[in-house]
Amino acid sequence: MATVNGKVVTHDVVIVVYDGVQLLDVAGPLDVFDRAAAEGGAGYRVRLASLGGRPVVTSAEAQLGVSADLARIRKPPDTLMVAGGRGYAAAAADRELVRHVRRLAGGSRRTGSVCTGAFVLAAAGLLDGRRATTHWAFCSELAVCHPAVSVEPDAFFVRDGTVVTSAGVTAGIDLSLALLEDDFGPELARAVAKFLVVFMQRPGGQSQFSTWMRREPLRGALSELVDNIDSDPSGDRSVPALAALMGMSRRHFSRLFTQQVGTSPGAYVERARVAAARALLESSADGVDAIAGRCGFGTVETMRRAFVRETGVSPAAYRDRFRRG
């Protein structure tokens, strides 16, 4: 057991679960803290808590045993974590669950969430005025539903004061390693990461794992144009060329496009080109220079810069991680 100045140190961790929770959102942090105890004697007492102390059924339909009734925990834990999963919306709408999360967070040293567990923290008002993240596929929803939250869609985890939120699923491991490092130092966290065969700190951001998020279907004059950009981003997609195709002035076209699509023409074209390049890097044997030309970037350096802006990693690094076969 870990000691400080001869005294035993035990960190009390409560992970809030509910029906529809993602199993790995729970198992990832559990394994980090369990291995820390086995590897270096780190003192963690980890409990799973649900309303009523009832077992929960995960999104994979596995029953998960629970050791504590959320409503009956009187002493706030050192660390309060809320797991995510398909049942996040119902959990965030459960006033009793949210009330107890808010109550315990008020006395905890730190509060965190894994994946869509961020929606429960947001419902409790714990993310208002803070930076936060969640799974890339739900970042837009979090930003729309909770405009007081500053959502950072590319981060694996975000610290803001005593609140820490993480991206989807396996990012709960990244978060737990960071908490372990805070508690017992980098050497133990590094040893646990090696044993679990994971990065101590993953390169890039979660954007490299996201898919091209298609816009809602457009209506009107821009619909066909945007479909053409998506299907063939390699042509002349400059503002003058696009405005000419629409028979509009450059200024009017740019204003209309931004208003209806939600981003500028240049930003949209760049993202469409990066999406095309990602698909080719995953499936094609072509060189990076050839892919840059096929996707309309012109030069490898132009593609590299756009790729890093969009995904946080270089085209070569992306291919190394995601190429099929």
PDB file of C-alpha atoms in Angstrom:
ATOM      1  CA  MET A   1       0.000   0.000   0.000  1.00  0.00           C
ATOM      2  CA  ALA A   2       1.281   3.471  -0.846  1.00  0.00           C
ATOM      3  CA  THR A   3       2.488   5.656   2.012  1.00  0.00           C
ATOM      4  CA  VAL A   4       3.351   9.319   2.405  1.00  0.00           C
ATOM      5  CA  ASN A   5       5.458  10.295   5.439  1.00  0.00           C
ATOM      6  CA  GLY A   6       4.775   6.865   6.874  1.00  0.00           C
ATOM      7  CA  LYS A   7       0.993   7.152   6.542  1.00  0.00           C
ATOM      8  CA  VAL A   8      -1.064   4.853   4.331  1.00  0.00           C
ATOM      9  CA  VAL A   9      -2.643   6.761   1.424  1.00  0.00           C
ATOM     10  CA  THR A  10      -5.892   5.460  -0.038  1.00  0.00           C
ATOM     11  CA  HIS A  11      -7.642   7.311  -2.834  1.00  0.00           C
ATOM     12  CA  ASP A  12     -11.370   6.685  -2.802  1.00  0.00           C
ATOM     13  CA  VAL A  13     -12.727   6.486  -6.371  1.00  0.00           C
ATOM     14  CA  VAL A  14     -16.424   6.208  -7.228  1.00  0.00           C
ATOM     15  CA  ILE A  15     -17.451   5.435 -10.812  1.00  0.00           C
ATOM     16  CA  VAL A  16     -21.098   6.200 -11.562  1.00  0.00           C
ATOM     17  CA  VAL A  17     -22.802   3.619 -13.795  1.00  0.00           C
ATOM     18  CA  TYR A  18     -26.314   3.122 -15.185  1.00  0.00           C
ATOM     19  CA  ASP A  19     -28.160   0.908 -17.660  1.00  0.00           C
ATOM     20  CA  GLY A  20     -26.640   1.256 -21.126  1.00  0.00           C
ATOM     21  CA  VAL A  21     -23.187   2.155 -19.827  1.00  0.00           C
ATOM     22  CA  GLN A  22     -20.221   1.280 -22.077  1.00  0.00           C
ATOM     23  CA  LEU A  23     -18.326  -1.625 -20.534  1.00  0.00           C
ATOM     24  CA  LEU A  24     -14.892  -0.364 -21.577  1.00  0.00           C
ATOM     25  CA  ASP A  25     -15.652   3.087 -20.147  1.00  0.00           C
ATOM     26  CA  VAL A  26     -15.769   1.316 -16.788  1.00  0.00           C
ATOM     27  CA  ALA A  27     -13.227  -1.473 -17.297  1.00  0.00           C
ATOM     28  CA  GLY A  28     -10.483   0.833 -18.637  1.00  0.00           C
ATOM     29  CA  PRO A  29     -10.201   2.998 -15.496  1.00  0.00           C
ATOM     30  CA  LEU A  30     -10.708  -0.062 -13.253  1.00  0.00           C
ATOM     31  CA  ASP A  31      -7.770  -1.852 -14.860  1.00  0.00           C
ATOM     32  CA  VAL A  32      -5.514   1.199 -14.612  1.00  0.00           C
ATOM     33  CA  PHE A  33      -6.155   1.603 -10.882  1.00  0.00           C
ATOM     34  CA  ASP A  34      -5.990  -2.155 -10.236  1.00  0.00           C
ATOM     35  CA  ARG A  35      -2.666  -2.500 -12.065  1.00  0.00           C
ATOM     36  CA  ALA A  36      -1.287   0.516 -10.208  1.00  0.00           C
ATOM     37  CA  ALA A  37      -1.887  -1.320  -6.941  1.00  0.00           C
ATOM     38  CA  ALA A  38      -0.241  -4.498  -8.257  1.00  0.00           C
ATOM     39  CA  GLU A  39       2.676  -2.655  -9.892  1.00  0.00           C
ATOM     40  CA  GLY A  40       3.645  -0.209  -7.184  1.00  0.00           C
ATOM     41  CA  GLY A  41       1.312  -0.513  -4.245  1.00  0.00           C
ATOM     42  CA  ALA A  42      -0.762   2.542  -5.212  1.00  0.00           C
ATOM     43  CA  GLY A  43      -3.652   2.906  -2.820  1.00  0.00           C
ATOM     44  CA  TYR A  44      -7.002   2.995  -4.609  1.00  0.00           C
ATOM     45  CA  ARG A  45     -10.391   1.939  -3.352  1.00  0.00           C
ATOM     46  CA  VAL A  46     -12.650   1.824  -6.394  1.00  0.00           C
ATOM     47  CA  ARG A  47     -16.407   1.407  -6.158  1.00  0.00           C
ATOM     48  CA  LEU A  48     -19.065   1.244  -8.841  1.00  0.00           C
ATOM     49  CA  ALA A  49     -22.191   3.117  -7.828  1.00  0.00           C
ATOM     50  CA  SER A  50     -25.698   3.172  -9.274  1.00  0.00           C
ATOM     51  CA  LEU A  51     -29.049   4.445  -8.058  1.00  0.00           C
ATOM     52  CA  GLY A  52     -30.324   1.921  -5.550  1.00  0.00           C
ATOM     53  CA  GLY A  53     -27.043  -0.004  -5.744  1.00  0.00           C
ATOM     54  CA  ARG A  54     -28.623  -2.179  -8.403  1.00  0.00           C
ATOM     55  CA  PRO A  55     -26.597  -4.122 -10.991  1.00  0.00           C
ATOM     56  CA  VAL A  56     -26.707  -2.439 -14.391  1.00  0.00           C
ATOM     57  CA  VAL A  57     -26.887  -3.842 -17.887  1.00  0.00           C
ATOM     58  CA  THR A  58     -24.171  -2.518 -20.176  1.00  0.00           C
ATOM     59  CA  SER A  59     -24.658  -1.568 -23.825  1.00  0.00           C
ATOM     60  CA  ALA A  60     -23.136  -4.966 -24.672  1.00  0.00           C
ATOM     61  CA  GLU A  61     -25.927  -6.582 -22.578  1.00  0.00           C
ATOM     62  CA  ALA A  62     -23.508  -7.818 -19.925  1.00  0.00           C
ATOM     63  CA  GLN A  63     -24.653  -7.414 -16.334  1.00  0.00           C
ATOM     64  CA  LEU A  64     -22.290  -5.352 -14.214  1.00  0.00           C
ATOM     65  CA  GLY A  65     -22.212  -5.767 -10.460  1.00  0.00           C
ATOM     66  CA  VAL A  66     -22.329  -2.621  -8.314  1.00  0.00           C
ATOM     67  CA  SER A  67     -20.917  -2.155  -4.814  1.00  0.00           C
ATOM     68  CA  ALA A  68     -22.579   1.104  -3.724  1.00  0.00           C
ATOM     69  CA  ASP A  69     -25.878   2.929  -3.795  1.00  0.00           C
ATOM     70  CA  LEU A  70     -25.182   6.385  -5.182  1.00  0.00           C
ATOM     71  CA  ALA A  71     -27.844   7.936  -2.935  1.00  0.00           C
ATOM     72  CA  ARG A  72     -26.360   6.396   0.220  1.00  0.00           C
ATOM     73  CA  ILE A  73     -22.783   7.584  -0.251  1.00  0.00           C
ATOM     74  CA  ARG A  74     -22.479  10.319   2.340  1.00  0.00           C
ATOM     75  CA  LYS A  75     -18.782  11.131   2.280  1.00  0.00           C
ATOM     76  CA  PRO A  76     -17.741  12.527  -1.125  1.00  0.00           C
ATOM     77  CA  PRO A  77     -15.010  10.411  -2.719  1.00  0.00           C
ATOM     78  CA  ASP A  78     -11.568  11.726  -3.548  1.00  0.00           C
ATOM     79  CA  THR A  79     -12.376  11.134  -7.231  1.00  0.00           C
ATOM     80  CA  LEU A  80     -15.851  10.989  -8.758  1.00  0.00           C
ATOM     81  CA  MET A  81     -16.088   9.659 -12.320  1.00  0.00           C
ATOM     82  CA  VAL A  82     -19.118   9.224 -14.565  1.00  0.00           C
ATOM     83  CA  ALA A  83     -18.875   6.608 -17.300  1.00  0.00           C
ATOM     84  CA  GLY A  84     -20.467   7.022 -20.731  1.00  0.00           C
ATOM     85  CA  GLY A  85     -22.441   4.741 -22.998  1.00  0.00           C
ATOM     86  CA  ARG A  86     -25.625   4.462 -25.026  1.00  0.00           C
ATOM     87  CA  GLY A  87     -27.700   5.181 -21.951  1.00  0.00           C
ATOM     88  CA  TYR A  88     -26.125   8.612 -21.444  1.00  0.00           C
ATOM     89  CA  ALA A  89     -29.227  10.589 -22.487  1.00  0.00           C
ATOM     90  CA  ALA A  90     -31.504   8.788 -20.034  1.00  0.00           C
ATOM     91  CA  ALA A  91     -28.870   9.146 -17.307  1.00  0.00           C
ATOM     92  CA  ALA A  92     -28.504  12.883 -17.969  1.00  0.00           C
ATOM     93  CA  ALA A  93     -32.288  13.251 -17.818  1.00  0.00           C
ATOM     94  CA  ASP A  94     -32.560  11.340 -14.516  1.00  0.00           C
ATOM     95  CA  ARG A  95     -32.950  14.136 -11.976  1.00  0.00           C
ATOM     96  CA  GLU A  96     -32.136  11.943  -8.977  1.00  0.00           C
ATOM     97  CA  LEU A  97     -28.929  10.611 -10.521  1.00  0.00           C
ATOM     98  CA  VAL A  98     -27.857  14.095 -11.604  1.00  0.00           C
ATOM     99  CA  ARG A  99     -28.651  15.514  -8.168  1.00  0.00           C
ATOM    100  CA  HIS A 100     -26.424  12.969  -6.425  1.00  0.00           C
ATOM    101  CA  VAL A 101     -23.607  13.507  -8.923  1.00  0.00           C
ATOM    102  CA  ARG A 102     -23.801  17.245  -8.223  1.00  0.00           C
ATOM    103  CA  ARG A 103     -23.875  16.631  -4.455  1.00  0.00           C
ATOM    104  CA  LEU A 104     -20.843  14.338  -4.416  1.00  0.00           C
ATOM    105  CA  ALA A 105     -18.884  16.463  -6.883  1.00  0.00           C
ATOM    106  CA  GLY A 106     -19.264  19.403  -4.503  1.00  0.00           C
ATOM    107  CA  GLY A 107     -17.039  17.705  -1.937  1.00  0.00           C
ATOM    108  CA  SER A 108     -14.747  15.660  -4.172  1.00  0.00           C
ATOM    109  CA  ARG A 109     -11.151  16.655  -4.837  1.00  0.00           C
ATOM    110  CA  ARG A 110     -11.754  16.093  -8.539  1.00  0.00           C
ATOM    111  CA  THR A 111     -14.589  15.072 -10.821  1.00  0.00           C
ATOM    112  CA  GLY A 112     -14.276  13.425 -14.215  1.00  0.00           C
ATOM    113  CA  SER A 113     -16.158  11.742 -17.024  1.00  0.00           C
ATOM    114  CA  VAL A 114     -15.414   9.179 -19.683  1.00  0.00           C
ATOM    115  CA  CYS A 115     -16.933   9.611 -23.127  1.00  0.00           C
ATOM    116  CA  THR A 116     -20.598  10.667 -23.017  1.00  0.00           C
ATOM    117  CA  GLY A 117     -20.511  10.736 -19.233  1.00  0.00           C
ATOM    118  CA  ALA A 118     -19.782  14.424 -19.909  1.00  0.00           C
ATOM    119  CA  PHE A 119     -23.505  14.898 -20.595  1.00  0.00           C
ATOM    120  CA  VAL A 120     -24.302  13.908 -17.004  1.00  0.00           C
ATOM    121  CA  LEU A 121     -21.731  16.396 -15.678  1.00  0.00           C
ATOM    122  CA  ALA A 122     -23.164  19.059 -17.984  1.00  0.00           C
ATOM    123  CA  ALA A 123     -26.720  18.320 -16.805  1.00  0.00           C
ATOM    124  CA  ALA A 124     -25.489  18.804 -13.243  1.00  0.00           C
ATOM    125  CA  GLY A 125     -24.099  22.225 -14.201  1.00  0.00           C
ATOM    126  CA  LEU A 126     -20.552  21.085 -13.456  1.00  0.00           C
ATOM    127  CA  LEU A 127     -19.238  22.032 -16.911  1.00  0.00           C
ATOM    128  CA  ASP A 128     -20.773  25.507 -17.162  1.00  0.00           C
ATOM    129  CA  GLY A 129     -18.069  28.022 -18.016  1.00  0.00           C
ATOM    130  CA  ARG A 130     -15.493  25.244 -18.383  1.00  0.00           C
ATOM    131  CA  ARG A 131     -13.609  23.597 -21.219  1.00  0.00           C
ATOM    132  CA  ALA A 132     -14.566  19.969 -21.800  1.00  0.00           C
ATOM    133  CA  THR A 133     -14.586  17.150 -24.330  1.00  0.00           C
ATOM    134  CA  THR A 134     -16.427  13.937 -25.116  1.00  0.00           C
ATOM    135  CA  HIS A 135     -16.445  11.300 -27.881  1.00  0.00           C
ATOM    136  CA  TRP A 136     -15.842  13.004 -31.248  1.00  0.00           C
ATOM    137  CA  ALA A 137     -19.218  11.840 -32.567  1.00  0.00           C
ATOM    138  CA  PHE A 138     -21.036  13.679 -29.746  1.00  0.00           C
ATOM    139  CA  CYS A 139     -19.024  16.900 -29.445  1.00  0.00           C
ATOM    140  CA  SER A 140     -21.451  18.879 -31.607  1.00  0.00           C
ATOM    141  CA  GLU A 141     -24.412  17.605 -29.595  1.00  0.00           C
ATOM    142  CA  LEU A 142     -22.730  18.574 -26.331  1.00  0.00           C
ATOM    143  CA  ALA A 143     -21.996  22.071 -27.658  1.00  0.00           C
ATOM    144  CA  VAL A 144     -25.567  22.571 -28.896  1.00  0.00           C
ATOM    145  CA  CYS A 145     -27.298  21.147 -25.814  1.00  0.00           C
ATOM    146  CA  HIS A 146     -25.007  22.956 -23.376  1.00  0.00           C
ATOM    147  CA  PRO A 147     -23.862  26.263 -24.881  1.00  0.00           C
ATOM    148  CA  ALA A 148     -22.250  27.299 -21.578  1.00  0.00           C
ATOM    149  CA  VAL A 149     -19.653  24.567 -22.119  1.00  0.00           C
ATOM    150  CA  SER A 150     -16.576  25.265 -24.254  1.00  0.00           C
ATOM    151  CA  VAL A 151     -16.214  21.974 -26.152  1.00  0.00           C
ATOM    152  CA  GLU A 152     -12.762  20.942 -27.399  1.00  0.00           C
ATOM    153  CA  PRO A 153     -13.439  18.217 -29.992  1.00  0.00           C
ATOM    154  CA  ASP A 154      -9.853  17.136 -30.692  1.00  0.00           C
ATOM    155  CA  ALA A 155      -8.605  16.466 -27.157  1.00  0.00           C
ATOM    156  CA  PHE A 156      -8.242  13.009 -25.613  1.00  0.00           C
ATOM    157  CA  PHE A 157      -8.928  14.609 -22.257  1.00  0.00           C
ATOM    158  CA  VAL A 158      -9.370  18.149 -20.963  1.00  0.00           C
ATOM    159  CA  ARG A 159      -8.565  19.503 -17.522  1.00  0.00           C
ATOM    160  CA  ASP A 160     -10.309  22.611 -16.280  1.00  0.00           C
ATOM    161  CA  GLY A 161      -9.754  23.221 -12.607  1.00  0.00           C
ATOM    162  CA  THR A 162     -10.946  20.214 -10.626  1.00  0.00           C
ATOM    163  CA  VAL A 163     -12.970  18.793 -13.531  1.00  0.00           C
ATOM    164  CA  VAL A 164     -11.469  16.421 -16.106  1.00  0.00           C
ATOM    165  CA  THR A 165     -13.392  15.082 -19.119  1.00  0.00           C
ATOM    166  CA  SER A 166     -12.194  12.552 -21.662  1.00  0.00           C
ATOM    167  CA  ALA A 167     -12.959  11.502 -25.207  1.00  0.00           C
ATOM    168  CA  GLY A 168     -14.589   8.219 -26.148  1.00  0.00           C
ATOM    169  CA  VAL A 169     -14.198   4.708 -24.781  1.00  0.00           C
ATOM    170  CA  THR A 170     -10.446   3.919 -24.585  1.00  0.00           C
ATOM    171  CA  ALA A 171      -9.707   7.562 -23.737  1.00  0.00           C
ATOM    172  CA  GLY A 172     -10.853   6.640 -20.240  1.00  0.00           C
ATOM    173  CA  ILE A 173      -7.522   4.828 -19.979  1.00  0.00           C
ATOM    174  CA  ASP A 174      -5.660   8.001 -21.022  1.00  0.00           C
ATOM    175  CA  LEU A 175      -7.584   9.936 -18.385  1.00  0.00           C
ATOM    176  CA  SER A 176      -6.948   7.378 -15.644  1.00  0.00           C
ATOM    177  CA  LEU A 177      -3.220   7.268 -16.404  1.00  0.00           C
ATOM    178  CA  ALA A 178      -3.125  11.049 -16.068  1.00  0.00           C
ATOM    179  CA  LEU A 179      -4.895  10.841 -12.694  1.00  0.00           C
ATOM    180  CA  LEU A 180      -2.514   8.098 -11.598  1.00  0.00           C
ATOM    181  CA  GLU A 181       0.438  10.289 -12.561  1.00  0.00           C
ATOM    182  CA  ASP A 182      -1.023  13.134 -10.495  1.00  0.00           C
ATOM    183  CA  ASP A 183      -1.370  10.859  -7.462  1.00  0.00           C
ATOM    184  CA  PHE A 184       1.777   8.734  -7.566  1.00  0.00           C
ATOM    185  CA  GLY A 185       4.102  10.198 -10.188  1.00  0.00           C
ATOM    186  CA  PRO A 186       5.109   9.483 -13.791  1.00  0.00           C
ATOM    187  CA  GLU A 187       7.218   6.364 -13.141  1.00  0.00           C
ATOM    188  CA  LEU A 188       4.303   4.318 -11.839  1.00  0.00           C
ATOM    189  CA  ALA A 189       1.968   5.671 -14.536  1.00  0.00           C
ATOM    190  CA  ARG A 190       4.530   4.730 -17.199  1.00  0.00           C
ATOM    191  CA  ALA A 191       4.914   1.215 -15.768  1.00  0.00           C
ATOM    192  CA  VAL A 192       1.146   0.710 -15.802  1.00  0.00           C
ATOM    193  CA  ALA A 193       0.904   1.985 -19.381  1.00  0.00           C
ATOM    194  CA  LYS A 194       3.606  -0.453 -20.489  1.00  0.00           C
ATOM    195  CA  PHE A 195       1.884  -3.381 -18.800  1.00  0.00           C
ATOM    196  CA  LEU A 196      -1.448  -2.484 -20.413  1.00  0.00           C
ATOM    197  CA  VAL A 197       0.327  -2.056 -23.773  1.00  0.00           C
ATOM    198  CA  VAL A 198      -0.954   1.473 -24.314  1.00  0.00           C
ATOM    199  CA  PHE A 199       0.647   4.863 -24.919  1.00  0.00           C
ATOM    200  CA  MET A 200       1.506   6.868 -21.834  1.00  0.00           C
ATOM    201  CA  GLN A 201       0.430   9.855 -23.931  1.00  0.00           C
ATOM    202  CA  ARG A 202      -1.065   9.159 -27.343  1.00  0.00           C
ATOM    203  CA  PRO A 203       0.189  11.261 -30.254  1.00  0.00           C
ATOM    204  CA  GLY A 204      -2.227  13.571 -32.034  1.00  0.00           C
ATOM    205  CA  GLY A 205      -5.843  14.072 -31.032  1.00  0.00           C
ATOM    206  CA  GLN A 206      -9.109  12.192 -31.407  1.00  0.00           C
ATOM    207  CA  SER A 207      -9.789  13.906 -34.750  1.00  0.00           C
ATOM    208  CA  GLN A 208      -7.586  11.262 -36.373  1.00  0.00           C
ATOM    209  CA  PHE A 209     -10.207   8.671 -35.374  1.00  0.00           C
ATOM    210  CA  SER A 210     -13.273  10.646 -36.437  1.00  0.00           C
ATOM    211  CA  THR A 211     -15.136  10.233 -39.687  1.00  0.00           C
ATOM    212  CA  TRP A 212     -16.181  12.964 -42.136  1.00  0.00           C
ATOM    213  CA  MET A 213     -19.211  14.422 -40.398  1.00  0.00           C
ATOM    214  CA  ARG A 214     -21.635  15.104 -43.227  1.00  0.00           C
ATOM    215  CA  ARG A 215     -23.771  18.190 -42.949  1.00  0.00           C
ATOM    216  CA  GLU A 216     -27.553  18.061 -42.824  1.00  0.00           C
ATOM    217  CA  PRO A 217     -28.987  17.922 -46.365  1.00  0.00           C
ATOM    218  CA  LEU A 218     -29.027  21.349 -47.950  1.00  0.00           C
ATOM    219  CA  ARG A 219     -31.898  22.831 -49.858  1.00  0.00           C
ATOM    220  CA  GLY A 220     -31.700  25.306 -52.647  1.00  0.00           C
ATOM    221  CA  ALA A 221     -28.972  26.428 -54.999  1.00  0.00           C
ATOM    222  CA  LEU A 222     -25.984  25.237 -52.952  1.00  0.00           C
ATOM    223  CA  SER A 223     -27.074  21.606 -52.574  1.00  0.00           C
ATOM    224  CA  GLU A 224     -25.738  20.358 -55.924  1.00  0.00           C
ATOM    225  CA  LEU A 225     -22.552  22.398 -55.618  1.00  0.00           C
ATOM    226  CA  VAL A 226     -21.696  21.000 -52.193  1.00  0.00           C
ATOM    227  CA  ASP A 227     -22.435  17.462 -53.383  1.00  0.00           C
ATOM    228  CA  ASN A 228     -19.994  18.041 -56.238  1.00  0.00           C
ATOM    229  CA  ILE A 229     -17.306  19.263 -53.839  1.00  0.00           C
ATOM    230  CA  ASP A 230     -17.788  16.167 -51.677  1.00  0.00           C
ATOM    231  CA  SER A 231     -17.583  13.767 -54.621  1.00  0.00           C
ATOM    232  CA  ASP A 232     -14.694  15.522 -56.393  1.00  0.00           C
ATOM    233  CA  PRO A 233     -12.740  17.982 -54.244  1.00  0.00           C
ATOM    234  CA  SER A 234      -9.714  17.930 -56.553  1.00  0.00           C
ATOM    235  CA  GLY A 235     -10.839  20.455 -59.178  1.00  0.00           C
ATOM    236  CA  ASP A 236     -10.633  24.216 -59.082  1.00  0.00           C
ATOM    237  CA  ARG A 237     -12.534  24.880 -55.873  1.00  0.00           C
ATOM    238  CA  SER A 238     -11.401  28.441 -55.327  1.00  0.00           C
ATOM    239  CA  VAL A 239     -13.975  31.030 -54.306  1.00  0.00           C
ATOM    240  CA  PRO A 240     -13.865  32.762 -57.737  1.00  0.00           C
ATOM    241  CA  ALA A 241     -14.410  29.434 -59.533  1.00  0.00           C
ATOM    242  CA  LEU A 242     -17.245  28.339 -57.223  1.00  0.00           C
ATOM    243  CA  ALA A 243     -18.896  31.761 -57.366  1.00  0.00           C
ATOM    244  CA  ALA A 244     -18.750  31.661 -61.167  1.00  0.00           C
ATOM    245  CA  LEU A 245     -20.431  28.244 -61.203  1.00  0.00           C
ATOM    246  CA  MET A 246     -23.240  29.703 -59.115  1.00  0.00           C
ATOM    247  CA  GLY A 247     -23.474  32.875 -61.188  1.00  0.00           C
ATOM    248  CA  MET A 248     -22.861  35.027 -58.113  1.00  0.00           C
ATOM    249  CA  SER A 249     -20.409  37.673 -57.036  1.00  0.00           C
ATOM    250  CA  ARG A 250     -17.594  36.364 -54.850  1.00  0.00           C
ATOM    251  CA  ARG A 251     -18.803  38.359 -51.848  1.00  0.00           C
ATOM    252  CA  HIS A 252     -22.426  37.236 -52.131  1.00  0.00           C
ATOM    253  CA  PHE A 253     -21.396  33.611 -52.719  1.00  0.00           C
ATOM    254  CA  SER A 254     -19.070  33.531 -49.702  1.00  0.00           C
ATOM    255  CA  ARG A 255     -21.723  35.057 -47.455  1.00  0.00           C
ATOM    256  CA  LEU A 256     -24.461  32.687 -48.674  1.00  0.00           C
ATOM    257  CA  PHE A 257     -22.224  29.608 -48.434  1.00  0.00           C
ATOM    258  CA  THR A 258     -21.091  30.395 -44.891  1.00  0.00           C
ATOM    259  CA  GLN A 259     -24.652  31.106 -43.804  1.00  0.00           C
ATOM    260  CA  GLN A 260     -26.147  27.905 -45.226  1.00  0.00           C
ATOM    261  CA  VAL A 261     -23.276  25.434 -44.767  1.00  0.00           C
ATOM    262  CA  GLY A 262     -21.952  26.735 -41.468  1.00  0.00           C
ATOM    263  CA  THR A 263     -18.351  27.244 -42.572  1.00  0.00           C
ATOM    264  CA  SER A 264     -16.465  29.221 -45.201  1.00  0.00           C
ATOM    265  CA  PRO A 265     -16.026  27.788 -48.731  1.00  0.00           C
ATOM    266  CA  GLY A 266     -12.269  27.470 -48.235  1.00  0.00           C
ATOM    267  CA  ALA A 267     -12.590  25.619 -44.940  1.00  0.00           C
ATOM    268  CA  TYR A 268     -15.216  23.277 -46.380  1.00  0.00           C
ATOM    269  CA  VAL A 269     -13.115  22.459 -49.445  1.00  0.00           C
ATOM    270  CA  GLU A 270     -10.055  21.787 -47.288  1.00  0.00           C
ATOM    271  CA  ARG A 271     -11.995  19.424 -45.065  1.00  0.00           C
ATOM    272  CA  ALA A 272     -13.452  17.592 -48.059  1.00  0.00           C
ATOM    273  CA  ARG A 273      -9.941  17.194 -49.490  1.00  0.00           C
ATOM    274  CA  VAL A 274      -8.598  15.863 -46.202  1.00  0.00           C
ATOM    275  CA  ALA A 275     -11.482  13.366 -46.059  1.00  0.00           C
ATOM    276  CA  ALA A 276     -10.632  12.168 -49.578  1.00  0.00           C
ATOM    277  CA  ALA A 277      -6.952  11.902 -48.681  1.00  0.00           C
ATOM    278  CA  ARG A 278      -7.739   9.917 -45.541  1.00  0.00           C
ATOM    279  CA  ALA A 279      -9.701   7.378 -47.577  1.00  0.00           C
ATOM    280  CA  LEU A 280      -6.832   6.984 -50.052  1.00  0.00           C
ATOM    281  CA  LEU A 281      -4.195   6.730 -47.321  1.00  0.00           C
ATOM    282  CA  GLU A 282      -6.212   3.923 -45.736  1.00  0.00           C
ATOM    283  CA  SER A 283      -6.872   1.952 -48.921  1.00  0.00           C
ATOM    284  CA  SER A 284      -4.454   2.960 -51.693  1.00  0.00           C
ATOM    285  CA  ALA A 285      -0.825   2.024 -52.316  1.00  0.00           C
ATOM    286  CA  ASP A 286      -0.187   5.391 -54.001  1.00  0.00           C
ATOM    287  CA  GLY A 287       2.541   7.587 -52.614  1.00  0.00           C
ATOM    288  CA  VAL A 288       1.707  10.612 -50.508  1.00  0.00           C
ATOM    289  CA  ASP A 289       2.698  12.958 -53.352  1.00  0.00           C
ATOM    290  CA  ALA A 290       0.313  11.237 -55.756  1.00  0.00           C
ATOM    291  CA  ILE A 291      -2.507  11.360 -53.223  1.00  0.00           C
ATOM    292  CA  ALA A 292      -1.896  15.066 -52.655  1.00  0.00           C
ATOM    293  CA  GLY A 293      -2.343  15.664 -56.384  1.00  0.00           C
ATOM    294  CA  ARG A 294      -5.418  13.456 -56.667  1.00  0.00           C
ATOM    295  CA  CYS A 295      -7.131  15.301 -53.832  1.00  0.00           C
ATOM    296  CA  GLY A 296      -6.429  18.783 -55.153  1.00  0.00           C
ATOM    297  CA  PHE A 297      -3.748  19.884 -52.690  1.00  0.00           C
ATOM    298  CA  GLY A 298      -1.133  20.574 -55.332  1.00  0.00           C
ATOM    299  CA  THR A 299       1.854  19.853 -53.082  1.00  0.00           C
ATOM    300  CA  VAL A 300       2.636  17.372 -50.325  1.00  0.00           C
ATOM    301  CA  GLU A 301       3.422  20.226 -47.927  1.00  0.00           C
ATOM    302  CA  THR A 302       0.014  21.820 -48.501  1.00  0.00           C
ATOM    303  CA  MET A 303      -1.648  18.492 -47.756  1.00  0.00           C
ATOM    304  CA  ARG A 304       0.520  17.926 -44.687  1.00  0.00           C
ATOM    305  CA  ARG A 305      -0.429  21.290 -43.194  1.00  0.00           C
ATOM    306  CA  ALA A 306      -4.137  20.755 -43.858  1.00  0.00           C
ATOM    307  CA  PHE A 307      -3.931  17.211 -42.484  1.00  0.00           C
ATOM    308  CA  VAL A 308      -2.319  18.342 -39.254  1.00  0.00           C
ATOM    309  CA  ARG A 309      -4.943  21.079 -38.845  1.00  0.00           C
ATOM    310  CA  GLU A 310      -7.763  18.590 -39.340  1.00  0.00           C
ATOM    311  CA  THR A 311      -6.459  15.445 -37.599  1.00  0.00           C
ATOM    312  CA  GLY A 312      -3.495  16.489 -35.466  1.00  0.00           C
ATOM    313  CA  VAL A 313      -1.121  14.066 -37.222  1.00  0.00           C
ATOM    314  CA  SER A 314       0.804  13.972 -40.502  1.00  0.00           C
ATOM    315  CA  PRO A 315      -0.405  11.991 -43.548  1.00  0.00           C
ATOM    316  CA  ALA A 316       2.456   9.508 -43.088  1.00  0.00           C
ATOM    317  CA  ALA A 317       1.617   8.937 -39.424  1.00  0.00           C
ATOM    318  CA  TYR A 318      -2.061   8.533 -40.292  1.00  0.00           C
ATOM    319  CA  ARG A 319      -1.253   5.900 -42.929  1.00  0.00           C
ATOM    320  CA  ASP A 320       0.969   3.978 -40.498  1.00  0.00           C
ATOM    321  CA  ARG A 321      -1.908   3.709 -38.029  1.00  0.00           C
ATOM    322  CA  PHE A 322      -4.912   3.163 -40.251  1.00  0.00           C
ATOM    323  CA  ARG A 323      -3.864   1.596 -43.548  1.00  0.00           C
ATOM    324  CA  ARG A 324      -5.966  -1.477 -44.232  1.00  0.00           C
ATOM    325  CA  GLY A 325      -4.093  -4.744 -44.392  1.00  0.00           C
TER     326      GLY A 325
END
